[in-house]
Amino acid sequence: QQLCTRTNPSTRSSDNNDDSSGISPMERLDSELGLCYTFLKLDERNFHCWNYRRYIVGIKAAMLSSEGNHNNNDQVDGSFTVDGTAAAGGGILLDESELIMGAQIVSPNRNEIETSGSGTNAGKGADDNDDSKQKIKDLLQSEWDFSHTKIEENFSNCSAFHYRSELLPLFFMEEADSLIQDELELVQNAIFTEPDDQTVWWYHRFLLDFASKHLPNDEFQNNILENEHELLAELVEEANGHCKWGLLALHMICTYQLKAIQEDADEGSISQKKEELNSYLDQLVQLDPDRKLRYATMKKV
């Protein structure tokens, strides 16, 4: 199986059929992560491997959260399934693993364990719990750093950006003030390097949508949107207007700004913002005539 995947790291069936035996679950998971690292060195955009890595990390996070409930004879042998169900003997599902993998890993004992405040697990000390949390935090931090490295190696790595979007909510609560700004700076470096690559624009759109839902409105409007508007207007100007993704991003930013001022601003300010929105769409019609009907529809919204 390893020979097959080394020969062709995009071999999806091999990722789905690793049935090694005779080693502990954690050793097996660490081995699989090592293989993923090797395969992603050969092909950093291999989405099959990124999805498998996400799957392995999700399982490992769930197992780390329940180290006291696993014994040395436990094996990751199908207890965690990929169809939204779980076989007997599945582990505990933490929020971390759920966010990483969604319904791909679930635990049949989750409700029982989460509500067992006075059961057999209640006697486990706070130190054990803190140790497990730290291990999970270290695991997720290593994945966060790994995705950053892969993005810096290749700004067109859509799989790495997608993985980062899955991890970001896990770090946001502790670093809300700086995290979005840091991520936007990463995006800006990529945008100004290759403005026609739609990969990074997808992540830019994700970040603005995430920030609009989780940051205070004043901070989002005054810090995030104004800064992004200024930078992207500069980018589009340098390209003499020939930057489709920059124009779409400016349209999105102005849409957020228009929604924010509609209740309090005077008619003149609202009309001016609408004119700006339409000007971007008019430029897009000229630049991208194959989608002129889409832009005409956007004008009506």
Coordinates of C-alpha atoms in Angstrom, one line a residue:
Q1 CA 0.0 0.0 0.0
Q2 CA 2.8 2.4 0.9
L3 CA 4.7 1.5 -2.3
C4 CA 1.5 2.2 -4.3
T5 CA 1.0 5.6 -2.8
R6 CA 4.7 6.6 -3.1
T7 CA 4.5 5.7 -6.8
N8 CA 1.3 7.6 -7.2
P9 CA 0.5 9.9 -4.3
S10 CA -3.0 10.7 -5.8
T11 CA -4.1 7.1 -5.3
R12 CA -7.3 7.6 -3.5
S13 CA -8.2 4.0 -2.9
S14 CA -4.9 3.5 -1.0
D15 CA -5.8 6.3 1.3
N16 CA -9.1 4.6 2.0
N17 CA -7.6 1.1 2.6
D18 CA -4.7 1.3 5.0
D19 CA -5.3 -1.7 7.3
S20 CA -2.0 -2.0 9.1
S21 CA -2.1 -4.1 12.2
G22 CA 0.1 -4.8 15.2
I23 CA 0.7 -1.2 16.3
S24 CA -1.1 1.1 18.7
P25 CA -3.7 3.5 17.4
M26 CA -1.6 6.6 18.0
E27 CA 1.5 5.1 16.3
R28 CA -0.7 4.2 13.3
L29 CA -2.1 7.7 13.1
D30 CA 1.3 9.3 13.5
S31 CA 2.6 7.0 10.7
E32 CA -0.3 8.1 8.5
L33 CA 0.5 11.7 9.1
G34 CA 4.1 11.1 8.2
L35 CA 3.0 9.5 4.9
C36 CA 0.7 12.4 4.2
Y37 CA 3.7 14.8 4.7
T38 CA 5.7 12.8 2.2
F39 CA 3.0 12.7 -0.4
L40 CA 2.3 16.4 -0.1
K41 CA 6.0 17.1 -0.7
L42 CA 5.5 15.3 -4.0
D43 CA 2.2 17.0 -4.9
E44 CA 1.3 19.8 -2.5
R45 CA -2.2 20.3 -4.1
N46 CA -3.3 16.6 -3.9
F47 CA -6.8 17.1 -2.4
H48 CA -7.2 13.4 -1.9
C49 CA -4.3 13.4 0.5
W50 CA -5.4 16.7 2.2
N51 CA -8.8 15.2 2.9
Y52 CA -7.2 12.0 4.3
R53 CA -4.9 14.1 6.5
R54 CA -7.9 16.0 7.8
Y55 CA -9.6 12.7 8.5
I56 CA -6.6 11.4 10.4
V57 CA -6.2 14.6 12.4
G58 CA -9.9 14.5 13.3
I59 CA -9.6 11.0 14.6
K60 CA -6.4 11.8 16.5
A61 CA -8.1 14.9 18.2
A62 CA -11.0 12.7 19.2
M63 CA -8.7 10.0 20.7
L64 CA -6.5 12.5 22.5
S65 CA -9.6 13.9 24.2
S66 CA -10.4 10.4 25.6
E67 CA -7.0 8.9 26.4
G68 CA -8.3 7.7 29.6
N69 CA -11.1 5.8 27.9
H70 CA -8.8 3.9 25.4
N71 CA -6.6 1.0 26.4
N72 CA -3.5 -0.2 24.6
N73 CA -5.4 -2.9 22.7
D74 CA -7.8 -0.4 21.0
Q75 CA -7.3 -0.2 17.2
V76 CA -8.5 2.3 14.7
D77 CA -10.1 -0.4 12.6
G78 CA -13.4 1.0 11.3
S79 CA -14.8 2.3 14.6
F80 CA -14.6 5.7 13.0
T81 CA -16.5 5.6 9.7
V82 CA -17.0 7.9 6.8
D83 CA -20.7 7.7 6.3
G84 CA -22.0 9.7 9.3
T85 CA -22.4 6.6 11.5
A86 CA -20.0 4.9 14.0
A87 CA -19.4 1.2 14.7
A88 CA -19.3 -0.1 18.2
G89 CA -16.3 1.0 20.2
G90 CA -15.9 4.5 18.7
G91 CA -14.2 7.2 20.7
I92 CA -15.2 10.5 22.1
L93 CA -16.0 13.3 19.7
L94 CA -14.6 16.7 20.7
D95 CA -15.6 20.0 19.1
E96 CA -12.2 20.1 17.5
S97 CA -12.6 16.9 15.6
E98 CA -16.2 17.7 14.7
L99 CA -15.1 21.0 13.2
I100 CA -12.3 19.4 11.3
M101 CA -14.3 16.5 9.9
G102 CA -17.9 17.3 10.4
A103 CA -20.1 14.2 10.2
Q104 CA -17.3 12.0 8.9
I105 CA -16.5 10.9 12.4
V106 CA -19.0 10.6 15.2
S107 CA -19.2 8.8 18.5
P108 CA -22.1 6.6 19.6
N109 CA -21.1 7.4 23.2
R110 CA -20.8 11.1 22.8
N111 CA -24.0 12.1 24.7
E112 CA -23.3 9.6 27.4
I113 CA -19.8 10.8 28.0
E114 CA -20.6 14.5 27.8
T115 CA -23.2 14.2 30.5
S116 CA -21.3 11.9 32.8
G117 CA -20.3 14.5 35.3
S118 CA -20.3 11.9 38.2
G119 CA -19.5 8.7 36.4
T120 CA -16.3 6.7 36.1
N121 CA -14.6 9.5 34.3
A122 CA -15.4 12.1 37.0
G123 CA -12.5 10.9 39.1
K124 CA -9.9 11.6 36.5
G125 CA -7.9 14.6 37.6
A126 CA -7.9 18.1 36.1
D127 CA -4.3 17.6 35.3
D128 CA -5.1 14.7 32.9
N129 CA -7.8 16.8 31.3
D130 CA -5.4 19.8 30.9
D131 CA -2.7 17.5 29.4
S132 CA -5.2 16.2 26.8
K133 CA -6.3 19.7 25.9
Q134 CA -2.7 20.8 25.5
K135 CA -1.9 17.9 23.2
I136 CA -4.9 18.7 21.1
K137 CA -3.9 22.4 21.0
D138 CA -0.3 21.3 19.9
L139 CA -1.7 19.0 17.3
L140 CA -3.9 21.7 15.8
Q141 CA -1.2 24.3 16.0
S142 CA 1.1 22.0 14.0
E143 CA -1.6 21.6 11.4
W144 CA -2.1 25.4 11.2
D145 CA 1.7 25.9 10.8
F146 CA 1.8 23.1 8.2
S147 CA -0.9 24.7 6.0
H148 CA 0.8 28.0 6.3
T149 CA 4.1 26.5 5.0
K150 CA 2.3 24.8 2.1
I151 CA 0.6 28.1 1.1
E152 CA 3.9 30.0 1.2
E153 CA 5.4 27.3 -1.1
N154 CA 2.5 27.6 -3.5
F155 CA -0.2 30.3 -3.3
S156 CA -2.3 28.3 -5.7
N157 CA -2.8 25.5 -3.1
C158 CA -6.6 25.6 -2.8
S159 CA -6.6 22.5 -0.6
A160 CA -4.3 24.2 1.9
F161 CA -6.5 27.2 2.0
H162 CA -9.6 25.1 2.5
Y163 CA -7.9 23.2 5.3
R164 CA -7.0 26.5 6.9
S165 CA -10.6 27.6 6.7
E166 CA -11.6 24.5 8.7
L167 CA -8.9 25.2 11.4
L168 CA -9.4 28.9 11.7
P169 CA -12.6 28.8 14.0
L170 CA -10.6 26.7 16.5
F171 CA -8.0 29.5 17.0
F172 CA -10.4 32.5 16.6
M173 CA -11.7 32.8 20.2
E174 CA -8.2 33.1 21.7
E175 CA -6.7 35.4 19.0
A176 CA -9.7 37.3 17.6
D177 CA -8.1 40.7 17.5
S178 CA -5.1 39.7 15.5
L179 CA -6.0 36.5 13.7
I180 CA -8.1 38.0 10.9
Q181 CA -5.6 40.7 10.3
D182 CA -2.8 38.2 10.1
E183 CA -4.8 36.0 7.6
L184 CA -5.6 39.0 5.5
E185 CA -2.0 39.9 5.4
L186 CA -1.2 36.4 4.1
V187 CA -3.9 36.8 1.5
Q188 CA -2.6 40.2 0.4
N189 CA 0.9 38.8 -0.2
A190 CA -0.6 36.2 -2.5
I191 CA -3.0 38.6 -4.2
F192 CA -0.3 41.1 -5.1
T193 CA 2.0 38.3 -6.3
E194 CA -0.6 36.7 -8.6
P195 CA -3.8 38.7 -8.8
D196 CA -5.4 36.4 -11.4
D197 CA -5.3 33.3 -9.3
Q198 CA -8.8 32.7 -8.0
T199 CA -7.6 30.3 -5.3
V200 CA -6.5 33.1 -2.9
W201 CA -9.6 35.2 -3.7
W202 CA -11.8 32.3 -2.4
Y203 CA -10.0 32.5 0.9
H204 CA -10.3 36.3 1.0
R205 CA -14.0 36.0 0.5
F206 CA -14.2 33.4 3.3
L207 CA -12.3 35.7 5.7
L208 CA -14.5 38.6 5.1
D209 CA -17.6 36.5 5.5
F210 CA -16.2 35.0 8.7
A211 CA -15.2 38.4 10.1
S212 CA -18.6 39.9 9.3
K213 CA -20.2 37.3 11.5
H214 CA -17.7 37.2 14.4
L215 CA -16.1 40.6 14.8
P216 CA -17.9 43.6 16.3
N217 CA -19.5 45.6 13.5
D218 CA -17.5 48.8 14.2
E219 CA -14.2 46.9 14.1
F220 CA -15.3 45.0 10.9
Q221 CA -16.4 48.2 9.1
N222 CA -13.7 50.7 10.3
N223 CA -10.7 48.4 10.4
I224 CA -11.2 45.5 8.1
L225 CA -13.3 46.8 5.3
E226 CA -11.8 50.2 5.0
N227 CA -8.3 48.8 4.9
E228 CA -9.2 46.1 2.3
H229 CA -11.1 48.7 0.2
E230 CA -8.0 50.9 0.0
L231 CA -5.6 48.1 -0.8
L232 CA -7.8 46.5 -3.5
A233 CA -8.6 49.8 -5.1
E234 CA -4.8 50.3 -5.4
L235 CA -4.4 46.8 -6.9
V236 CA -7.1 47.4 -9.5
E237 CA -5.7 50.8 -10.4
E238 CA -2.2 49.4 -10.9
A239 CA -3.8 46.8 -13.2
N240 CA -5.6 49.6 -15.2
G241 CA -8.9 48.0 -14.2
H242 CA -8.0 44.6 -15.6
C243 CA -8.4 42.6 -12.4
K244 CA -11.6 40.7 -12.4
W245 CA -11.2 39.2 -8.9
G246 CA -10.2 42.5 -7.4
L247 CA -13.3 44.2 -8.9
L248 CA -15.5 41.4 -7.5
A249 CA -13.9 41.8 -4.1
L250 CA -14.4 45.5 -4.1
H251 CA -18.1 44.9 -5.0
M252 CA -18.4 42.6 -2.1
I253 CA -16.8 45.1 0.3
C254 CA -19.1 47.9 -0.9
T255 CA -22.1 45.6 -0.4
Y256 CA -21.1 45.1 3.2
Q257 CA -20.6 48.9 3.6
L258 CA -23.9 49.7 2.0
K259 CA -25.8 47.3 4.3
A260 CA -24.2 49.0 7.3
I261 CA -25.2 52.6 6.3
Q262 CA -28.7 52.0 4.9
E263 CA -30.4 52.6 8.2
D264 CA -28.5 55.7 9.4
A265 CA -26.9 57.4 6.4
D266 CA -28.5 60.1 4.3
E267 CA -29.8 59.5 0.8
G268 CA -26.8 61.1 -0.8
S269 CA -24.3 58.7 0.9
I270 CA -26.5 55.7 0.0
S271 CA -26.8 56.8 -3.6
Q272 CA -23.1 57.4 -3.9
K273 CA -22.3 53.9 -2.6
K274 CA -24.8 52.3 -5.0
E275 CA -23.1 54.2 -7.9
E276 CA -19.8 52.8 -6.8
L277 CA -21.2 49.3 -6.7
N278 CA -22.6 49.6 -10.2
S279 CA -19.4 51.0 -11.5
Y280 CA -17.6 47.8 -10.5
L281 CA -20.2 45.8 -12.3
D282 CA -20.0 47.9 -15.4
Q283 CA -16.2 47.4 -15.5
L284 CA -16.8 43.6 -15.0
V285 CA -19.1 43.5 -18.0
Q286 CA -16.4 45.0 -20.2
L287 CA -13.7 42.8 -18.7
D288 CA -15.7 39.6 -18.6
P289 CA -18.5 39.8 -21.2
D290 CA -19.3 36.0 -21.1
R291 CA -20.8 36.7 -17.7
K292 CA -22.6 39.9 -18.4
L293 CA -26.0 38.5 -17.5
R294 CA -24.7 37.5 -14.1
Y295 CA -23.5 41.1 -13.5
A296 CA -26.8 42.5 -14.8
T297 CA -28.6 40.3 -12.2
M298 CA -26.2 41.5 -9.5
K299 CA -27.2 45.0 -10.3
K300 CA -30.8 44.2 -9.5
V301 CA -30.1 42.7 -6.1

